[in-house]
Each structure stands twice: as C-alpha cells, then as structure tokens.
Short mmCIF file of C-alpha atoms in Angstrom, two decimals:
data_model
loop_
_atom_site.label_atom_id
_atom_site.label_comp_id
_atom_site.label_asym_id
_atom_site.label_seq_id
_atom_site.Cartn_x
_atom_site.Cartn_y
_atom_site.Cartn_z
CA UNK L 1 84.74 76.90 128.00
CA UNK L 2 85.32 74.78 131.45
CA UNK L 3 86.29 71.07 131.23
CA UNK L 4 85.87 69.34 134.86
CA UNK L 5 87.51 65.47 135.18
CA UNK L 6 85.57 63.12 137.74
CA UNK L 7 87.66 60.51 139.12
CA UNK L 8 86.07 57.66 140.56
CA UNK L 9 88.87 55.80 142.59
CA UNK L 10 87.36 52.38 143.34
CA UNK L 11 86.90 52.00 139.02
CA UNK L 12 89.34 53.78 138.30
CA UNK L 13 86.93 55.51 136.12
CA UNK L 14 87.11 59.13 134.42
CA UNK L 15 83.68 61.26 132.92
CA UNK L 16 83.54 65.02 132.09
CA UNK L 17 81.71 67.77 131.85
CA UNK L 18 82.02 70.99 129.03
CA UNK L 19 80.17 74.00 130.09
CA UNK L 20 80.07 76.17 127.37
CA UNK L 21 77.94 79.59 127.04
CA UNK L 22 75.61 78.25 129.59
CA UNK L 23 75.42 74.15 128.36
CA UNK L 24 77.14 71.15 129.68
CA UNK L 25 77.45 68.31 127.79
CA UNK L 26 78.99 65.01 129.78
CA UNK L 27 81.58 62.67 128.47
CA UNK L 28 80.68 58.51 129.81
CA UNK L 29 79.07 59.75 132.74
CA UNK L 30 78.69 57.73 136.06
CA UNK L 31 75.65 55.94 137.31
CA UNK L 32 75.88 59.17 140.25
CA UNK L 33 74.40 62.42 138.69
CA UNK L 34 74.96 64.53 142.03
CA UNK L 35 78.55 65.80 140.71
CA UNK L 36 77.20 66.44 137.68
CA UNK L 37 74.42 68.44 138.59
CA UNK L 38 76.59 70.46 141.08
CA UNK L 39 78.85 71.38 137.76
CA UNK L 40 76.12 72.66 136.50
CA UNK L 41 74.92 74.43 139.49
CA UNK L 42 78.62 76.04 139.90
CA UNK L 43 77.92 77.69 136.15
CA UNK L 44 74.19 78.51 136.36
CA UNK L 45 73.92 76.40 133.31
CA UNK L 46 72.03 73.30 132.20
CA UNK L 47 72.46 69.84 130.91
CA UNK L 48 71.92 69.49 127.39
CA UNK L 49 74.33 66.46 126.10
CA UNK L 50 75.60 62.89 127.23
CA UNK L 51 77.73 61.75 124.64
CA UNK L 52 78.62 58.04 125.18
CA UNK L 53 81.87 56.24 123.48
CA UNK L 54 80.36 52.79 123.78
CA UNK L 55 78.61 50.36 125.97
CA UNK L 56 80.44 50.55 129.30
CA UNK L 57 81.22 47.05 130.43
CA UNK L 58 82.42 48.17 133.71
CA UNK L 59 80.14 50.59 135.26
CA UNK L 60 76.79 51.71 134.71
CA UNK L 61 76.20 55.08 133.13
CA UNK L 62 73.35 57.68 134.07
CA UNK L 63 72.67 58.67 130.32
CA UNK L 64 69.31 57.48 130.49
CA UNK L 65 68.06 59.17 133.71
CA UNK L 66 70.08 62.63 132.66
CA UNK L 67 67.61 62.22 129.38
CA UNK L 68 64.35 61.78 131.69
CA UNK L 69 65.07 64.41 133.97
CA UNK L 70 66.80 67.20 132.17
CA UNK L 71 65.27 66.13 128.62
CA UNK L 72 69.42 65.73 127.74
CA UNK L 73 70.62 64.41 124.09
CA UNK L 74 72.25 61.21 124.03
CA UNK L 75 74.63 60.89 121.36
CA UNK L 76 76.07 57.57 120.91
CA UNK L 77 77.30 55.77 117.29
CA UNK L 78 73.72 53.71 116.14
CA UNK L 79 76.25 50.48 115.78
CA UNK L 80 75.86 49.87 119.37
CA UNK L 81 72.05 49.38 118.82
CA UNK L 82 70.73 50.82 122.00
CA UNK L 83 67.10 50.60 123.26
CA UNK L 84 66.27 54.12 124.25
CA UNK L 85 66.02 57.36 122.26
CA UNK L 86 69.29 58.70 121.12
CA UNK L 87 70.85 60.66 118.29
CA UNK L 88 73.65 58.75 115.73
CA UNK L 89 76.83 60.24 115.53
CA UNK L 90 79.21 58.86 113.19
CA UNK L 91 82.98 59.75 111.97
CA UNK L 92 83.49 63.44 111.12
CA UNK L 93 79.91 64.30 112.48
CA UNK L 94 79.96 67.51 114.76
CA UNK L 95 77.56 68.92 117.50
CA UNK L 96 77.67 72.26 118.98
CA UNK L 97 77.31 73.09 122.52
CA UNK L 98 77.59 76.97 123.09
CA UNK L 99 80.60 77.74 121.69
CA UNK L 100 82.10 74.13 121.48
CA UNK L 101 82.43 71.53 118.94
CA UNK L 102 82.17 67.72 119.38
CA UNK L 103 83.53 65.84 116.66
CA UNK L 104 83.23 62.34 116.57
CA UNK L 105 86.07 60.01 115.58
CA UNK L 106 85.56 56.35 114.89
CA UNK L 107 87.50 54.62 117.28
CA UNK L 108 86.87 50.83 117.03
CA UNK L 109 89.25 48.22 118.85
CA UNK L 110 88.39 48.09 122.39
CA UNK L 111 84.98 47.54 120.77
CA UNK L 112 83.34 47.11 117.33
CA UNK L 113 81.15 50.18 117.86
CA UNK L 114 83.27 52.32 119.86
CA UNK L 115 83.42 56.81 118.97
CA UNK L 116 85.96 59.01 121.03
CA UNK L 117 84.73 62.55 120.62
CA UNK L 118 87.33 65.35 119.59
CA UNK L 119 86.62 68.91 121.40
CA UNK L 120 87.36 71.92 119.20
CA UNK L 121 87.22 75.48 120.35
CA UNK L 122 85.24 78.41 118.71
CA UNK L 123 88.31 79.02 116.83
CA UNK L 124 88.28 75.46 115.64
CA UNK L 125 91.07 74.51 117.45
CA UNK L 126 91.87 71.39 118.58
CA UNK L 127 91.74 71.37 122.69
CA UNK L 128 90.64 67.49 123.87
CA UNK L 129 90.10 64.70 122.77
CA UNK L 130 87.72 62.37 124.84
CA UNK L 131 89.13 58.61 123.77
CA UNK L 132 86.81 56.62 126.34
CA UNK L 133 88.27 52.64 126.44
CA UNK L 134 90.38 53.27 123.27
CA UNK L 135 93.81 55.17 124.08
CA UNK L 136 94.65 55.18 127.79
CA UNK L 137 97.66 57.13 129.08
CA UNK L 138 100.40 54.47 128.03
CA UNK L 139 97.90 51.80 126.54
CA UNK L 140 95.06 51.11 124.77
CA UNK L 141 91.70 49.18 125.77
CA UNK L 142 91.89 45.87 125.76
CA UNK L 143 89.84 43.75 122.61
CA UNK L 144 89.02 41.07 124.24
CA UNK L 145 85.36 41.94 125.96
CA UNK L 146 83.03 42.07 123.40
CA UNK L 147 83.25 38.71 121.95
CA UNK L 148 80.01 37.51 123.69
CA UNK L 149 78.48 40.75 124.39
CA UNK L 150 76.88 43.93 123.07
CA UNK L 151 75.08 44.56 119.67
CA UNK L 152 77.81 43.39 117.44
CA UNK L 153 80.61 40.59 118.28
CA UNK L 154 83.90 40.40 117.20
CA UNK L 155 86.80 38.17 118.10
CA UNK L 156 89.52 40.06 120.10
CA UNK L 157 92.04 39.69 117.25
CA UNK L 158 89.82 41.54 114.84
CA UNK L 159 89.24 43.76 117.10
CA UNK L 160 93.01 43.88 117.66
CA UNK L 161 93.80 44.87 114.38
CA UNK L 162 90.92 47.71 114.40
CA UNK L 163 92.41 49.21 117.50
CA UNK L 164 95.74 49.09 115.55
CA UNK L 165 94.19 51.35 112.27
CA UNK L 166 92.66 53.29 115.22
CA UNK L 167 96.08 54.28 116.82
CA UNK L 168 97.67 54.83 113.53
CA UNK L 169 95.23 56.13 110.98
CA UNK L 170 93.30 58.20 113.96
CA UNK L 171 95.05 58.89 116.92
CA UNK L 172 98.12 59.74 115.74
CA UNK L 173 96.68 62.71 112.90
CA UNK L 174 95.54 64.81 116.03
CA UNK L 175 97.68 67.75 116.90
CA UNK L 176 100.82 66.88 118.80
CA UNK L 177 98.86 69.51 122.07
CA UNK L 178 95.51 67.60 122.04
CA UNK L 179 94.82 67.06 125.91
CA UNK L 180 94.02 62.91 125.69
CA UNK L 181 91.44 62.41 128.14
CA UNK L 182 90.58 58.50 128.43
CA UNK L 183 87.61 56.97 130.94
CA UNK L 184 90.50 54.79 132.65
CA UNK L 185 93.30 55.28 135.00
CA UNK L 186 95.92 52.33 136.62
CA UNK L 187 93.89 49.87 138.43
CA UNK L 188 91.36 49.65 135.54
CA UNK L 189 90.34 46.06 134.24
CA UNK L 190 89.95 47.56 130.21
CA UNK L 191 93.67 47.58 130.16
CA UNK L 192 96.30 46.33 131.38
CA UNK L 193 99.31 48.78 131.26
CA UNK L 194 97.79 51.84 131.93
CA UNK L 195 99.87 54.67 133.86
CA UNK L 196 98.91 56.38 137.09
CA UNK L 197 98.53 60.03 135.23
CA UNK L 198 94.71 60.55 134.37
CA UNK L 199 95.80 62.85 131.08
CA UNK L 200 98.18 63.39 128.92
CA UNK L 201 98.38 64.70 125.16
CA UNK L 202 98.79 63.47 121.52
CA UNK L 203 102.46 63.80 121.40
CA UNK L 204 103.46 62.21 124.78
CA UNK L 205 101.21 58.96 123.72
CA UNK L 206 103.13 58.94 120.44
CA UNK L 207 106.63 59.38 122.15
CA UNK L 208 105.83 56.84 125.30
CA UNK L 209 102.75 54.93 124.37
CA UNK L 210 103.53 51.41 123.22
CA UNK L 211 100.75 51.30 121.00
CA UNK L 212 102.30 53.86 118.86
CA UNK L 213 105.74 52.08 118.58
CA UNK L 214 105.00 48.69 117.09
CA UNK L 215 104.50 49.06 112.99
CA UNK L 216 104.12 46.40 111.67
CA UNK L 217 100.74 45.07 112.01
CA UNK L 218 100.83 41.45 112.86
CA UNK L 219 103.22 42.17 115.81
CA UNK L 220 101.18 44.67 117.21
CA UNK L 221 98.15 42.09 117.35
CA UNK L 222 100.21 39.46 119.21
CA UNK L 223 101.77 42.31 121.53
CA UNK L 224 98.27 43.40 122.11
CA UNK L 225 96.81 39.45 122.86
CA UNK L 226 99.15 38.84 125.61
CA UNK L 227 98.73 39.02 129.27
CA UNK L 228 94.88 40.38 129.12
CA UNK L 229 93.74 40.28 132.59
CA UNK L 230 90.54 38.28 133.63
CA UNK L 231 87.02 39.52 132.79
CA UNK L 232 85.14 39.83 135.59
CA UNK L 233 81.64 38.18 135.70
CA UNK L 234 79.75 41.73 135.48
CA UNK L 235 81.11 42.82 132.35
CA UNK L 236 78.86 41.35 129.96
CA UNK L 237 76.21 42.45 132.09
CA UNK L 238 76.89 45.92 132.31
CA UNK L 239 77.01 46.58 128.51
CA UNK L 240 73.80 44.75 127.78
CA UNK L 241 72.32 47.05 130.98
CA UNK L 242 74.14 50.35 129.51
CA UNK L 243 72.53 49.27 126.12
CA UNK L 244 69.24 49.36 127.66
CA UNK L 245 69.47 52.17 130.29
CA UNK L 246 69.44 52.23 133.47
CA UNK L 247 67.58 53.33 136.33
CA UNK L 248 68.72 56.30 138.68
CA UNK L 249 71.33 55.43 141.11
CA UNK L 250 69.10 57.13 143.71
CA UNK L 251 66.44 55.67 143.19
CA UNK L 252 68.05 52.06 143.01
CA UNK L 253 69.63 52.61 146.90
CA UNK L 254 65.97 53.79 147.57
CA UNK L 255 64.17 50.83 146.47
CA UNK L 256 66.56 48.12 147.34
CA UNK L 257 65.15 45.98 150.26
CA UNK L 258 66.55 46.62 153.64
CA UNK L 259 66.14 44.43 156.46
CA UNK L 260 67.15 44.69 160.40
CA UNK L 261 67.62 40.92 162.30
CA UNK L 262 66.07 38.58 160.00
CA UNK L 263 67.45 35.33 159.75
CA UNK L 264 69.09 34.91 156.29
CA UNK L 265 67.73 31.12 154.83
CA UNK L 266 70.36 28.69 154.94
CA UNK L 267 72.29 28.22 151.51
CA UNK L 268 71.83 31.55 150.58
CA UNK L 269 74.83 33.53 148.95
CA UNK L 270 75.59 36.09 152.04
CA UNK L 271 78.30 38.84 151.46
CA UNK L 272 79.04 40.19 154.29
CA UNK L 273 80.99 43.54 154.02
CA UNK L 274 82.73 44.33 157.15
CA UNK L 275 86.36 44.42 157.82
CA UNK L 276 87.99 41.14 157.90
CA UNK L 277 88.80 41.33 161.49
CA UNK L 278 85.25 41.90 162.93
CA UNK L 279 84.36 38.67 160.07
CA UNK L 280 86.85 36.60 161.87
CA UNK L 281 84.84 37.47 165.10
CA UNK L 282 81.78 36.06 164.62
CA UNK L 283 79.83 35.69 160.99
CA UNK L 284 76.80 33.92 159.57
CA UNK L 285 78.13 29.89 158.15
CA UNK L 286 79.37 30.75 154.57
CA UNK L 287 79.46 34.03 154.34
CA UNK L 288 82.00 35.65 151.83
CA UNK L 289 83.54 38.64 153.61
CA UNK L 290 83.78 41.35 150.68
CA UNK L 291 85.30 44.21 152.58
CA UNK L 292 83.18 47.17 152.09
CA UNK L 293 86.57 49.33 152.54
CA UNK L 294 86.24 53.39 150.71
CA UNK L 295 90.06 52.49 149.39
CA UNK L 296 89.33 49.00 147.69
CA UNK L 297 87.69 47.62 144.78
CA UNK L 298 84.57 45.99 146.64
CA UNK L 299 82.51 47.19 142.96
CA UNK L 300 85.22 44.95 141.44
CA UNK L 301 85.60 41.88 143.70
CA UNK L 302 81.53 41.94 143.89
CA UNK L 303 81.01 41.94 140.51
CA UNK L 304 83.75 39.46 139.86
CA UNK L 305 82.90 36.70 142.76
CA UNK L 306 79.10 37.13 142.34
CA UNK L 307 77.56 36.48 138.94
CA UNK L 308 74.73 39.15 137.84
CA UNK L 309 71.92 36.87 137.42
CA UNK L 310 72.97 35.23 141.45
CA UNK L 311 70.66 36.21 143.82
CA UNK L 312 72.67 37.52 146.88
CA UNK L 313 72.30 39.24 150.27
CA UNK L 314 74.66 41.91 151.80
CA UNK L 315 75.40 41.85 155.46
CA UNK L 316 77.22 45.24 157.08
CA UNK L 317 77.95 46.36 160.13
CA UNK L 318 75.57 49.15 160.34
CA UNK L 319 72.54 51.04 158.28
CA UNK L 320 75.10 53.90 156.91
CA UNK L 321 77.57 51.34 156.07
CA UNK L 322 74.67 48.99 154.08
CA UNK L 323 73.26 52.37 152.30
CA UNK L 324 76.82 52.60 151.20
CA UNK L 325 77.72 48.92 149.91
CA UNK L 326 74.48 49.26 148.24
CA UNK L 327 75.33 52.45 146.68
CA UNK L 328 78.53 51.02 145.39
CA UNK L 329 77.12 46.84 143.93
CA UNK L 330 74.17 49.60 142.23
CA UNK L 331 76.99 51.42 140.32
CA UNK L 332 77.65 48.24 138.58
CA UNK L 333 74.44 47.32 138.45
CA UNK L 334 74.26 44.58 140.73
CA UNK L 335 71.27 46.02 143.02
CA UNK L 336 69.30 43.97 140.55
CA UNK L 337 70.18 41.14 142.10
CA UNK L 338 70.36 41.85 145.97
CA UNK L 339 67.44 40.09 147.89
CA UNK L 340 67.84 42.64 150.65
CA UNK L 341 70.51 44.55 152.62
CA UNK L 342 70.77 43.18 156.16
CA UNK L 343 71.86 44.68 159.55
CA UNK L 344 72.09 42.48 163.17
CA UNK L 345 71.14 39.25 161.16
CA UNK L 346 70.11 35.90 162.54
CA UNK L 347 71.31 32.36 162.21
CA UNK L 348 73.92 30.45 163.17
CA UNK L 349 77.34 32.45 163.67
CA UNK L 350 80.87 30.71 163.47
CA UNK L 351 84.38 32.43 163.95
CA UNK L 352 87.45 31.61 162.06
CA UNK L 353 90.63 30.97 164.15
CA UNK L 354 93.98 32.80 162.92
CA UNK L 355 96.94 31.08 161.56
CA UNK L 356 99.81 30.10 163.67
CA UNK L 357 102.00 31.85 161.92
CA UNK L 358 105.52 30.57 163.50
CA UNK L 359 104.20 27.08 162.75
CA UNK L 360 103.93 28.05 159.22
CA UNK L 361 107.09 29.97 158.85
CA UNK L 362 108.78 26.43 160.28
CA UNK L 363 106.94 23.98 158.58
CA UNK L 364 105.60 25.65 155.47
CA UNK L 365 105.38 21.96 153.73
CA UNK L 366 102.93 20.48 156.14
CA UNK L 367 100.27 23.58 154.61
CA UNK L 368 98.46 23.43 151.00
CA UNK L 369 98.95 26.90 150.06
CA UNK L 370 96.68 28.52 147.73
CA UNK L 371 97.80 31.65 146.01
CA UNK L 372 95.10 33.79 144.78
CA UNK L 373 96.98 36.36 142.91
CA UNK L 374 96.15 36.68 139.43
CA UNK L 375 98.05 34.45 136.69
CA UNK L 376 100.17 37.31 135.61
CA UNK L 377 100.66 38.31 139.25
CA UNK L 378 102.26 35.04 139.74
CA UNK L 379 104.38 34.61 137.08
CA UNK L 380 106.23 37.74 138.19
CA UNK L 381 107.33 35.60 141.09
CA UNK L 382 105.87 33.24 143.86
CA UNK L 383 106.16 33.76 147.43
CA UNK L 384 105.74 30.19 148.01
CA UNK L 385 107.26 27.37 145.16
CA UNK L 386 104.73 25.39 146.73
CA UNK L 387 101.45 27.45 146.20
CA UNK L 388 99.10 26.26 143.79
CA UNK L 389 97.61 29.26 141.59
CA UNK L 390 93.74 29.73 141.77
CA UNK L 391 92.90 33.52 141.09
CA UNK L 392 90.07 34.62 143.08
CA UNK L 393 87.53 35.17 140.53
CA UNK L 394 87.85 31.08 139.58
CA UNK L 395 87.84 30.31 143.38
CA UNK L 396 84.28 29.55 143.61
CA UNK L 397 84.40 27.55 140.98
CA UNK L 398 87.81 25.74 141.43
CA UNK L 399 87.73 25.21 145.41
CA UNK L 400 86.96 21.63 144.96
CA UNK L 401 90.86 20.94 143.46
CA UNK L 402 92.31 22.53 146.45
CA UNK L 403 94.40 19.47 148.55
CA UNK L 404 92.30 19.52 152.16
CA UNK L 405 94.36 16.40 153.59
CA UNK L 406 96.63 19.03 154.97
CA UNK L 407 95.44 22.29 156.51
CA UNK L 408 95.17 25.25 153.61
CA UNK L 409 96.61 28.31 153.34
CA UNK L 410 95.08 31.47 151.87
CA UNK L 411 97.37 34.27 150.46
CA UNK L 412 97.50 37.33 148.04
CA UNK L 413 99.64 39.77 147.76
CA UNK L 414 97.92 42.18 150.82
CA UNK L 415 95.23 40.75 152.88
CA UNK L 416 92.30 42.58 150.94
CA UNK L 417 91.46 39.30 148.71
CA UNK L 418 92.85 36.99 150.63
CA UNK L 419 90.23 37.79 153.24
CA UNK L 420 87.42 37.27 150.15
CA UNK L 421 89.36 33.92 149.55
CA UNK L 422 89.73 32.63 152.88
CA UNK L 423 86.22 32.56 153.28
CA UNK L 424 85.07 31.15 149.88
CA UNK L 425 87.24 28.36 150.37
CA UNK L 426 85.77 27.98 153.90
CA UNK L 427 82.38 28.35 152.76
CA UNK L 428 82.46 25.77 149.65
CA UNK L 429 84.76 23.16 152.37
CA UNK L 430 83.22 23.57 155.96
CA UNK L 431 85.34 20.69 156.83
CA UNK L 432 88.69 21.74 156.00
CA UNK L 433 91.14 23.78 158.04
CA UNK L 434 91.26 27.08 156.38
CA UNK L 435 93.30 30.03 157.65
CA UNK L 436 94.19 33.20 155.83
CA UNK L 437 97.55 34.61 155.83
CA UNK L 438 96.23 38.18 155.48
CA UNK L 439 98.67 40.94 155.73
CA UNK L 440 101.35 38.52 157.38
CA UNK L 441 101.92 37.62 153.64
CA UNK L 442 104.40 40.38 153.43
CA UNK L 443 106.72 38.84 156.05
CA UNK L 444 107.12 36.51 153.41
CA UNK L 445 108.02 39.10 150.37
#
C-alpha cells in the first residue's frame, strides 16, 4: 500500500491517493488531475475510486471528470444529494481497493452530510484516517458554512453540537496510532486554529487538540462559535458547483476567452493581476490590483472580493502569466464568470502616487486610516488607535463610510491586501486621495 499527500499551498488544501495492488483511489481530490494521474503513472496502476467527505466549499474537486475519463467510482454519503452518478456510503460501510479497506465514518459538524473515511490494512489494521473539514491538526472545521448552502441546512450551533458527538463518540474510539490526515493546513478559511503540521495521529489530537478537552457540551458549542473567520463570497458557490460537478480544469483554461489589446468597456469589474508596483505605474481607471503572486492567496482574495455570479475581466502582465491567473480563479470555479483574460489592454490608464511617508509618520491625525485586517486581526492590537476597521472582503461594499475630507490611508498587516484595498477604495472614490501604506506598515509594528 502507498499513501501520497498533495499540498496545495495557496488553499492550504490536502487530497490523497492509495495505490493498492495496482488501484488508486483519491481522497477530496483537486480540480488539477495531472498529479494524480502521474501517481498513477509512478505505480503502473489505474484510477478506480474518488471518495469525497462532503461538498467542498472552498475549492473545486475533479471527481466528476476522473469518473468521465477513467470510468472512476465516486463514493460520497447520498445526504449531500449530488447530481451526477455516484455510489452511497454510509457509517460502517466498507469498500475494497486491492488490498485496502475504506471505511466510512459519519462525521457531521463542519457539515450536516459530512463522511471521513477510515483506511484499514489487509490485516485490518487501522493505518489512516482521512477526516476531510472535520478534525484538523489542532482544530476542527468550522459549522458555520452550510447554513445557506448545500442539500441540507443547518444552523452552525446544531451543527456545533454534531461536530462535538463527532469528536467524542467518533474520533476519539480510533486507535491512539491512526495517522489523521485532514484536507486543511494553517492558512485555511474552514478553521480557524489549525497548526502548521499537515498530519498528525489519534492520540496527539486527543492530548493537544482543543476539541478533545472541553466536556461538557454546552461549553464546547460556545468555544466553538467564537472568533469564526469571514466566509468568503465563493463558498456557497463552490459546494452547489461540487454538488453538480464540474468541468475539467484543462479544459476550463482552454475555453476561457483570451484577448490581446482590446479596450475593456468602461464600468466593467477589471482585476488586474500584476505586482502592485508595476499597478502603481500605469493601470486601466478602477482596476482592482489582485496580485497574481505563486506565494499568496490570489484563489482566496478573488473569490472573496468578486462575487461568483459578477461578471469580471483579468488583466496580467503577459500570456503565461494570464494562462496562470486563469488556472488558479478556475480552481475555485470562478472561470465561469470571466468575460475574457486580457493582455496590452486599451483605455484610459491612470497611476497612483505613493504616500509621503515622513508626512504621515509626523502628522498621522491629518490621514483617515483604514485598516483592512480582519476583525479578529484587529482586536489582537491596532497599529493605529485611529484606524477605522473595514476588512477587505466588506470593502467594496463599505467604501462609502470611509471619511474622504482628509486624505485616506490604506493598511494591512503586509502590503499583499493592502494593495487589493488601496485600489478598491480608489476605484469606488475616484475623487479622494488614496495612498497605500504597503509594506511601510511594518515601520509602524
């Protein structure tokens, strides 16, 4: 038996594959087969199984296409009420692959309809346990995204005090040496105190793992409640997509419509990828400057600026580059929405000028600073008692309370969304003085 891990960085996301006796069966695969099918390749072996915990709300999965292609199984619990052709697998139900066992376990919390599949040896032996969104490596997935999504809807506290049985009436009967595997790392939006190690086992959850250490009920369900992160405007989206099935990544960077110097119509929502310092240069009049940047969380800050049903054009600096920020808004799904991918466009360009920073540091008062940290971000400590709080997912939406009688200042805690920021704000008030603080912010720390 060979267990691979797949680590996609920008979602902090985790699948695997279990190539056993010549079959592979895949754990919440990624929208990309190609390291998939190399697995297989390595092994000489084909891909039989995609067994799905639940209806990804951050990423879209490739079950759908791996059933087309390779004529794979999909097995997935029939409570999330998909649309395509799949086989139930409830509590206690097994499958074989070659020599090893999938078990499913019931796993509800994170969501209503939510399995995490146990993997036993030919000796029946307990040697992973695949948990998806519902134990993390010092967490558990948050219960509040399926109260206006999916097949079934439950309010988060319900679903609070499932994930709570889960932990304790689940979880925590698996052998102390069961390898946890969960689908999320640190950085992840499904939870919010989730360590940097991408496994761990059964005992080390039960020793370090808050979830584990709160009995009584009731107290876990408030514990659990508090300090959720945001929900970014894709999320809904992508489980009703994942529900459905999607298309093949490939073919979705394939089809989407490319374009080289056309002029963009005026009022359309442009995000323009480059880095923030060729955007300050010159860039089309309200454009949002995303930064397309292999390190960041453009997938994130795309899918949580830009809602799934806006229409939207993408601006880079060059065709690999747009193949590439098309690659990555199709991974959440968002190449639905693109109008086209655009290179050299036309229209009218403006620059931004840059922040006179030993003005500020002197006269900080005679700024409107606008801190676009995220709630819990901020009440950790400000940088600035005078900043007003609007995260940058509300931005768009809140820019109008921002004070432009003085000139505004645009900071986060590293320049990479304050450079997203900056430009919404300049882009919703074209008559304000806007400047972004950038990476100066940490002068300031």
């Amino acid at each position: 038996m060979n267990i691979k891990h797949f680590y996609d960085d920008a979602l902090a996301q985790g699948s695997f594959a279990i190539e056993s006796e010549g079959k592979v069966a895949l754990v919440d695969p990624s929208r990309d087969i190609k390291p998939y099918l190399d697995f297989a390749k390595q092994y000489n072996a084909e891909i039989v199984a995609v067994f799905e915990t639940h209806p990804h709300a951050d990423f879209i999965s490739s079950h759908l296409e791996l059933q087309e292609k390779f004529g794979a199984d999909i097995y997935v619990n029939e409570k999330v009420g998909v649309d395509y052709d799949f086989k139930h697998i409830g509590h206690g139900d097994e499958v074989k692959i070659g020599n090893a066992t999938f078990r499913a376990l019931f796993t509800p919390g994170h969501s209503p309809d939510h399995n995490s599949y146990l993997l036993l040896d030919e000796n029946g032996i307990q040697k992973a346990v695949f948990t998806g969104d519902s134990l993390f490596v010092g967490d558990v997935g948050r219960p509040d995204l399926r109260e206006g999504a999916g097949n079934i809807q439950v309010s988060r506290k319900e679903l609070a005090g499932m994930m709570y049985d889960t932990v304790n009436d689940v979880f925590a009967d698996l052998s102390d040496d069961t390898i946890v595997y969960p689908a999320h790392g640190a950085g992840s939006l499904c939870g919010k105190n989730m360590s940097s190690e991408l496994s761990s086992t059964i005992a080390n959850e039960k020793e370090n793992n808050w979830a584990f250490q709160i009995k009584d009920k009731d107290k876990f369900v408030d514990a659990f409640l508090e300090g959720q992160s945001f929900i970014p405007k894709y999320f809904p989206n992508s489980v009703e997509v994942n529900r459905k099935g999607a298309a093949s990544l490939e073919e979705a960077v394939k089809n989407a419509d490319k374009k080289d110097g056309i002029e963009i119509p005026e009022g359309k929502l442009i995000i323009d990828t480059r880095a923030k310092e060729e955007f300050k240069k010159g860039h089309l009049k309200g454009a949002i400057n995303i930064q397309n940047k292999e390190a960041d969380k453009f997938e994130t800050w795309l899918g949580s600026i830009v809602g799934p049903d806006e229409p939207y054009y993408l601006v880079a600096e060059n065709q690999k580059d747009l193949e590439f920020a098309i690659y990555r808004a199709a991974k959440i799904g968002y190449e639905a929405n693109l109008v086209a991918g655009v290179i050299n466009p036309k229209g009218e360009i403006v620059s931004d000028p840059l922040v006179n920073l030993e003005d500020f540091k002197k006269n900080p008062d005679a700024y409107t600073i606008i801190d676009i940290r995220n709630k819990s971000e901020v009440d950790d400590g400000k940088f600035f008692d005078s900043a007003k709080n609007i995260p940058l997912p509300e931005l768009r939406e809140r820019a109008s309370e921002i004070d432009v009688q003085k000139p505004v200042i645009v900071h986060c805690a590293g320049g990479y969304r304050s450079a997203a920021g900056f430009s919404i704000v300049k882009s919703i008030l074209p008559n304000a003085k806007v400047y972004d603080l950038s990476d100066a912010v940490n002068e300031f720390k």
